[in-house]
mmCIF file of C-alpha atoms in Angstrom:
data_model
loop_
_atom_site.group_PDB
_atom_site.id
_atom_site.type_symbol
_atom_site.label_atom_id
_atom_site.label_comp_id
_atom_site.label_asym_id
_atom_site.label_seq_id
_atom_site.Cartn_x
_atom_site.Cartn_y
_atom_site.Cartn_z
ATOM 1 C CA GLY A 1 -0.157 0.312 0.070
ATOM 2 C CA GLN A 2 0.907 3.677 -0.141
ATOM 3 C CA GLN A 3 3.210 5.017 2.015
ATOM 4 C CA VAL A 4 4.374 8.344 3.086
ATOM 5 C CA MET A 5 7.433 8.760 4.730
ATOM 6 C CA GLN A 6 8.320 12.135 7.690
ATOM 7 C CA ILE A 7 11.227 12.869 8.950
ATOM 8 C CA PRO A 8 12.746 13.700 11.107
ATOM 9 C CA GLN A 9 11.175 11.399 13.960
ATOM 10 C CA TYR A 10 12.180 13.925 16.903
ATOM 11 C CA GLN A 11 12.908 17.519 16.355
ATOM 12 C CA HIS A 12 14.520 19.601 19.838
ATOM 13 C CA VAL A 13 14.951 23.344 19.232
ATOM 14 C CA GLN A 14 15.785 26.399 21.092
ATOM 15 C CA GLU A 15 12.822 28.937 21.394
ATOM 16 C CA GLY A 16 13.466 31.347 18.082
ATOM 17 C CA GLU A 17 15.207 28.902 15.680
ATOM 18 C CA ASP A 18 13.568 27.568 12.943
ATOM 19 C CA PHE A 19 12.182 23.599 12.575
ATOM 20 C CA THR A 20 11.520 21.984 9.200
ATOM 21 C CA THR A 21 9.349 18.721 8.924
ATOM 22 C CA TYR A 22 9.348 16.824 5.717
ATOM 23 C CA CYS A 23 7.190 14.036 3.730
ATOM 24 C CA ASN A 24 8.387 11.931 0.342
ATOM 25 C CA SER A 25 6.290 9.169 -1.156
ATOM 26 C CA SER A 26 7.384 6.885 -3.624
ATOM 27 C CA THR A 27 4.213 7.568 -5.871
ATOM 28 C CA THR A 28 2.370 10.387 -6.886
ATOM 29 C CA LEU A 29 -0.577 11.886 -4.691
ATOM 30 C CA SER A 30 -3.336 14.066 -5.385
ATOM 31 C CA ASN A 31 -3.064 16.493 -2.511
ATOM 32 C CA ILE A 32 -1.575 16.946 0.578
ATOM 33 C CA GLN A 33 -2.810 17.427 3.870
ATOM 34 C CA TRP A 34 -0.778 18.670 7.583
ATOM 35 C CA TYR A 35 -1.804 18.514 11.209
ATOM 36 C CA LYS A 36 -0.731 19.373 14.788
ATOM 37 C CA GLN A 37 -1.658 17.486 17.917
ATOM 38 C CA ARG A 38 -0.690 18.409 20.799
ATOM 39 C CA PRO A 39 0.494 16.485 23.762
ATOM 40 C CA GLY A 40 -2.650 14.687 25.144
ATOM 41 C CA GLY A 41 -4.878 15.957 22.823
ATOM 42 C CA HIS A 42 -6.170 14.890 18.836
ATOM 43 C CA PRO A 43 -4.869 15.704 15.626
ATOM 44 C CA VAL A 44 -6.406 19.727 14.704
ATOM 45 C CA PHE A 45 -6.407 20.385 10.779
ATOM 46 C CA LEU A 46 -3.653 22.980 9.347
ATOM 47 C CA ILE A 47 -3.625 22.914 6.115
ATOM 48 C CA GLN A 48 -4.662 20.963 2.309
ATOM 49 C CA LEU A 49 -2.161 21.161 -0.916
ATOM 50 C CA VAL A 50 -3.387 20.353 -4.145
ATOM 51 C CA LYS A 51 -1.342 21.966 -6.861
ATOM 52 C CA SER A 52 2.167 21.034 -8.182
ATOM 53 C CA GLY A 53 4.648 23.424 -6.774
ATOM 54 C CA GLU A 54 2.393 25.475 -3.963
ATOM 55 C CA VAL A 55 3.256 27.494 -1.574
ATOM 56 C CA LYS A 56 1.081 28.457 1.681
ATOM 57 C CA LYS A 57 1.703 30.471 4.920
ATOM 58 C CA GLN A 58 -0.365 30.646 8.200
ATOM 59 C CA LYS A 59 1.749 33.305 9.803
ATOM 60 C CA ARG A 60 4.708 31.597 10.324
ATOM 61 C CA LEU A 61 4.067 28.550 9.465
ATOM 62 C CA THR A 62 5.103 27.712 5.532
ATOM 63 C CA PHE A 63 4.110 24.708 3.253
ATOM 64 C CA GLN A 64 5.662 23.543 0.410
ATOM 65 C CA PHE A 65 4.002 20.760 -2.135
ATOM 66 C CA GLY A 66 6.859 19.701 -4.996
ATOM 67 C CA GLU A 67 6.643 20.107 -8.517
ATOM 68 C CA ALA A 68 6.592 16.363 -8.475
ATOM 69 C CA LYS A 69 3.368 15.843 -6.099
ATOM 70 C CA LYS A 70 5.438 13.420 -4.179
ATOM 71 C CA ASN A 71 7.231 15.513 -1.718
ATOM 72 C CA SER A 72 5.988 18.594 1.062
ATOM 73 C CA SER A 73 7.071 20.271 4.070
ATOM 74 C CA LEU A 74 6.238 22.770 7.055
ATOM 75 C CA HIS A 75 8.757 25.077 8.127
ATOM 76 C CA ILE A 76 8.444 27.143 11.411
ATOM 77 C CA THR A 77 9.712 30.062 11.610
ATOM 78 C CA ALA A 78 11.092 31.557 15.096
ATOM 79 C CA THR A 79 9.862 28.502 16.924
ATOM 80 C CA GLN A 80 7.606 29.148 20.160
ATOM 81 C CA THR A 81 6.794 27.186 23.025
ATOM 82 C CA THR A 82 2.800 26.994 21.613
ATOM 83 C CA ASP A 83 4.218 25.128 18.846
ATOM 84 C CA VAL A 84 5.274 22.043 21.168
ATOM 85 C CA GLY A 85 3.451 19.283 19.269
ATOM 86 C CA THR A 86 3.366 16.398 16.906
ATOM 87 C CA TYR A 87 3.516 17.491 13.414
ATOM 88 C CA PHE A 88 1.950 14.806 10.528
ATOM 89 C CA CYS A 89 1.434 14.820 6.904
ATOM 90 C CA ALA A 90 -1.221 12.785 5.607
ATOM 91 C CA ALA A 91 -1.969 11.772 1.814
ATOM 92 C CA THR A 92 -4.374 10.430 -0.902
ATOM 93 C CA PRO A 93 -3.019 9.078 -3.735
ATOM 94 C CA GLY A 94 -2.816 10.584 -6.965
ATOM 95 C CA SER A 95 -5.314 9.134 -10.211
ATOM 96 C CA GLY A 96 -6.145 5.826 -9.718
ATOM 97 C CA GLY A 97 -6.091 5.554 -6.172
ATOM 98 C CA SER A 98 -8.710 6.037 -3.835
ATOM 99 C CA ASN A 99 -9.651 9.084 -2.674
ATOM 100 C CA TYR A 100 -11.203 7.677 0.126
ATOM 101 C CA LYS A 101 -7.967 6.287 2.634
ATOM 102 C CA LEU A 102 -6.204 9.422 3.909
ATOM 103 C CA THR A 103 -2.136 7.756 5.163
ATOM 104 C CA PHE A 104 -0.039 9.690 7.810
ATOM 105 C CA GLY A 105 3.043 9.975 7.904
ATOM 106 C CA LYS A 106 4.545 8.354 11.120
ATOM 107 C CA GLY A 107 4.791 12.536 12.438
ATOM 108 C CA THR A 108 7.654 14.987 14.020
ATOM 109 C CA LEU A 109 7.485 15.174 17.730
ATOM 110 C CA LEU A 110 8.500 19.070 18.299
ATOM 111 C CA THR A 111 9.914 20.394 21.812
ATOM 112 C CA VAL A 112 10.736 23.678 22.331
ATOM 113 C CA ASN A 113 13.603 24.846 24.492
ATOM 114 C CA PRO A 114 12.132 27.869 26.445
ATOM 115 C CA LYS B 1 -21.533 23.831 15.987
ATOM 116 C CA ALA B 2 -20.566 20.935 18.030
ATOM 117 C CA GLY B 3 -17.283 19.245 17.325
ATOM 118 C CA VAL B 4 -16.755 15.988 16.604
ATOM 119 C CA THR B 5 -17.859 13.649 19.909
ATOM 120 C CA GLN B 6 -16.623 9.974 20.931
ATOM 121 C CA THR B 7 -17.900 7.829 23.457
ATOM 122 C CA PRO B 8 -16.358 6.572 25.591
ATOM 123 C CA ARG B 9 -13.247 8.412 26.759
ATOM 124 C CA TYR B 10 -11.288 6.040 28.398
ATOM 125 C CA LEU B 11 -11.903 2.142 28.315
ATOM 126 C CA ILE B 12 -10.385 -1.016 30.092
ATOM 127 C CA LYS B 13 -11.113 -4.365 28.788
ATOM 128 C CA THR B 14 -9.750 -7.906 29.326
ATOM 129 C CA ARG B 15 -8.211 -10.274 26.754
ATOM 130 C CA GLY B 16 -10.605 -12.046 24.797
ATOM 131 C CA GLN B 17 -13.798 -9.666 25.064
ATOM 132 C CA GLN B 18 -14.804 -7.429 22.463
ATOM 133 C CA VAL B 19 -15.456 -3.546 22.569
ATOM 134 C CA THR B 20 -17.808 -0.940 21.022
ATOM 135 C CA LEU B 21 -16.307 2.715 20.497
ATOM 136 C CA SER B 22 -19.233 5.723 19.074
ATOM 137 C CA CYS B 23 -18.515 8.412 17.242
ATOM 138 C CA SER B 24 -21.061 11.343 16.101
ATOM 139 C CA PRO B 25 -19.852 13.520 13.451
ATOM 140 C CA ILE B 26 -20.079 16.829 13.047
ATOM 141 C CA SER B 27 -23.397 18.237 11.957
ATOM 142 C CA GLY B 28 -23.731 17.911 7.816
ATOM 143 C CA HIS B 29 -20.578 15.872 7.849
ATOM 144 C CA ARG B 30 -21.410 12.492 6.057
ATOM 145 C CA SER B 31 -17.983 10.967 6.301
ATOM 146 C CA VAL B 32 -16.280 9.131 9.224
ATOM 147 C CA SER B 33 -13.379 6.967 9.538
ATOM 148 C CA TRP B 34 -11.544 5.343 11.994
ATOM 149 C CA TYR B 35 -7.815 5.697 13.003
ATOM 150 C CA GLN B 36 -5.557 3.515 15.393
ATOM 151 C CA GLN B 37 -3.067 5.308 17.545
ATOM 152 C CA THR B 38 -0.253 4.255 18.814
ATOM 153 C CA PRO B 39 3.389 4.834 19.387
ATOM 154 C CA GLY B 40 4.957 2.104 17.747
ATOM 155 C CA GLN B 41 2.699 2.433 14.534
ATOM 156 C CA GLY B 42 1.418 6.354 14.647
ATOM 157 C CA LEU B 43 -1.655 6.944 12.956
ATOM 158 C CA GLN B 44 -3.259 4.340 11.183
ATOM 159 C CA PHE B 45 -6.392 4.072 8.911
ATOM 160 C CA LEU B 46 -9.046 1.613 9.815
ATOM 161 C CA PHE B 47 -11.989 2.452 7.901
ATOM 162 C CA GLU B 48 -14.136 5.041 6.566
ATOM 163 C CA TYR B 49 -18.126 5.109 5.537
ATOM 164 C CA PHE B 50 -20.479 7.477 3.706
ATOM 165 C CA SER B 51 -24.210 7.283 3.450
ATOM 166 C CA GLU B 52 -24.134 4.492 5.737
ATOM 167 C CA THR B 53 -21.337 2.598 3.016
ATOM 168 C CA GLN B 54 -17.862 1.298 4.227
ATOM 169 C CA ARG B 55 -15.851 2.641 1.240
ATOM 170 C CA ASN B 56 -12.975 1.693 2.044
ATOM 171 C CA LYS B 57 -10.633 -0.365 5.036
ATOM 172 C CA GLY B 58 -7.073 -0.336 6.164
ATOM 173 C CA ASN B 59 -5.116 -3.344 6.302
ATOM 174 C CA PHE B 60 -7.019 -4.924 9.939
ATOM 175 C CA PRO B 61 -7.882 -7.963 10.825
ATOM 176 C CA GLY B 62 -11.534 -9.150 10.114
ATOM 177 C CA ARG B 63 -11.508 -8.721 14.429
ATOM 178 C CA PHE B 64 -11.924 -4.547 13.461
ATOM 179 C CA SER B 65 -15.645 -3.957 11.929
ATOM 180 C CA GLY B 66 -17.910 -0.619 11.939
ATOM 181 C CA ARG B 67 -21.275 0.553 10.866
ATOM 182 C CA GLN B 68 -22.862 3.802 9.474
ATOM 183 C CA PHE B 69 -25.959 5.045 10.876
ATOM 184 C CA SER B 70 -28.712 6.799 8.555
ATOM 185 C CA ASN B 71 -27.712 9.961 10.907
ATOM 186 C CA SER B 72 -23.919 10.080 9.924
ATOM 187 C CA ARG B 73 -23.434 8.304 13.631
ATOM 188 C CA SER B 74 -20.343 5.455 13.626
ATOM 189 C CA GLU B 75 -19.801 2.244 15.459
ATOM 190 C CA MET B 76 -16.693 0.320 15.467
ATOM 191 C CA ASN B 77 -16.691 -3.035 16.909
ATOM 192 C CA VAL B 78 -13.809 -5.003 18.584
ATOM 193 C CA SER B 79 -13.988 -8.379 19.005
ATOM 194 C CA THR B 80 -11.835 -10.996 20.630
ATOM 195 C CA LEU B 81 -9.445 -8.354 22.261
ATOM 196 C CA GLU B 82 -5.361 -9.245 21.923
ATOM 197 C CA LEU B 83 -3.246 -7.105 24.306
ATOM 198 C CA GLY B 84 -2.213 -5.491 21.321
ATOM 199 C CA ASP B 85 -5.072 -3.582 20.599
ATOM 200 C CA SER B 86 -4.628 -1.340 23.406
ATOM 201 C CA ALA B 87 -4.618 2.348 21.240
ATOM 202 C CA LEU B 88 -6.139 5.206 21.212
ATOM 203 C CA TYR B 89 -8.673 5.276 18.362
ATOM 204 C CA LEU B 90 -10.178 8.477 16.781
ATOM 205 C CA CYS B 91 -12.666 9.319 14.622
ATOM 206 C CA ALA B 92 -12.790 11.718 12.255
ATOM 207 C CA SER B 93 -15.269 13.550 10.087
ATOM 208 C CA SER B 94 -15.316 15.570 6.923
ATOM 209 C CA THR B 95 -18.082 16.944 4.386
ATOM 210 C CA ASP B 96 -17.730 14.386 1.620
ATOM 211 C CA ARG B 97 -14.425 12.345 1.448
ATOM 212 C CA VAL B 98 -11.254 12.067 3.602
ATOM 213 C CA ALA B 99 -9.599 14.218 0.713
ATOM 214 C CA TYR B 100 -10.976 17.126 2.569
ATOM 215 C CA GLU B 101 -9.894 18.444 6.054
ATOM 216 C CA GLN B 102 -10.359 15.820 8.963
ATOM 217 C CA TYR B 103 -11.866 16.743 12.727
ATOM 218 C CA PHE B 104 -11.061 14.789 14.684
ATOM 219 C CA GLY B 105 -12.339 13.709 18.061
ATOM 220 C CA PRO B 106 -11.164 13.595 21.388
ATOM 221 C CA GLY B 107 -10.876 9.968 20.587
ATOM 222 C CA THR B 108 -10.952 6.510 22.714
ATOM 223 C CA ARG B 109 -8.115 5.486 24.825
ATOM 224 C CA LEU B 110 -8.426 1.837 25.011
ATOM 225 C CA THR B 111 -6.303 -0.599 27.574
ATOM 226 C CA VAL B 112 -6.661 -4.563 26.906
ATOM 227 C CA THR B 113 -5.282 -6.313 29.978
#
């Protein structure tokens, strides 16, 4: 089945440093979504990317979808303690696949030292 | 709008027993998906329902089953529980299909002893 590889698994930063997590797939993706899960909480939707090469920004967060629609990244500028949590990418396969099955990456756990 | 609700929030069961978990989606949402979350395997897709029909199923044994009612509420059932079934079970709803943003419930923490 489809797999979405996400790296790194863990990232510890000092407050104010930048942070990036990456998702990669061996197959073309229809779209990719990003979620954040705070410790003890549930995943919360952040954004969805659909177009090849798409870049979207939410305040200090920048999301990119690769030109080949096989990879994506989430970059946080100047991290804050409120950014702590696990960031997941989730994808649906490209043409020929099912739109009814969302495959999640293993997530990147971000911790921030104040 | 009220969010996705799941009951019960916590559950302790013994090996061999069965369990039923319930999920009420956001009003107007017709797609309900179920996920199992464990520290080792992460978030794994169980199945997705739309208009009372299962549209897709993940790679889980037949002990895991689900259903959706006409009001879009969904239940999942796990029979003959094993220790490895201990996990956080998350339900998510969306307007149409999983390709759209998923709204997750708080989850049911199942512990099998």
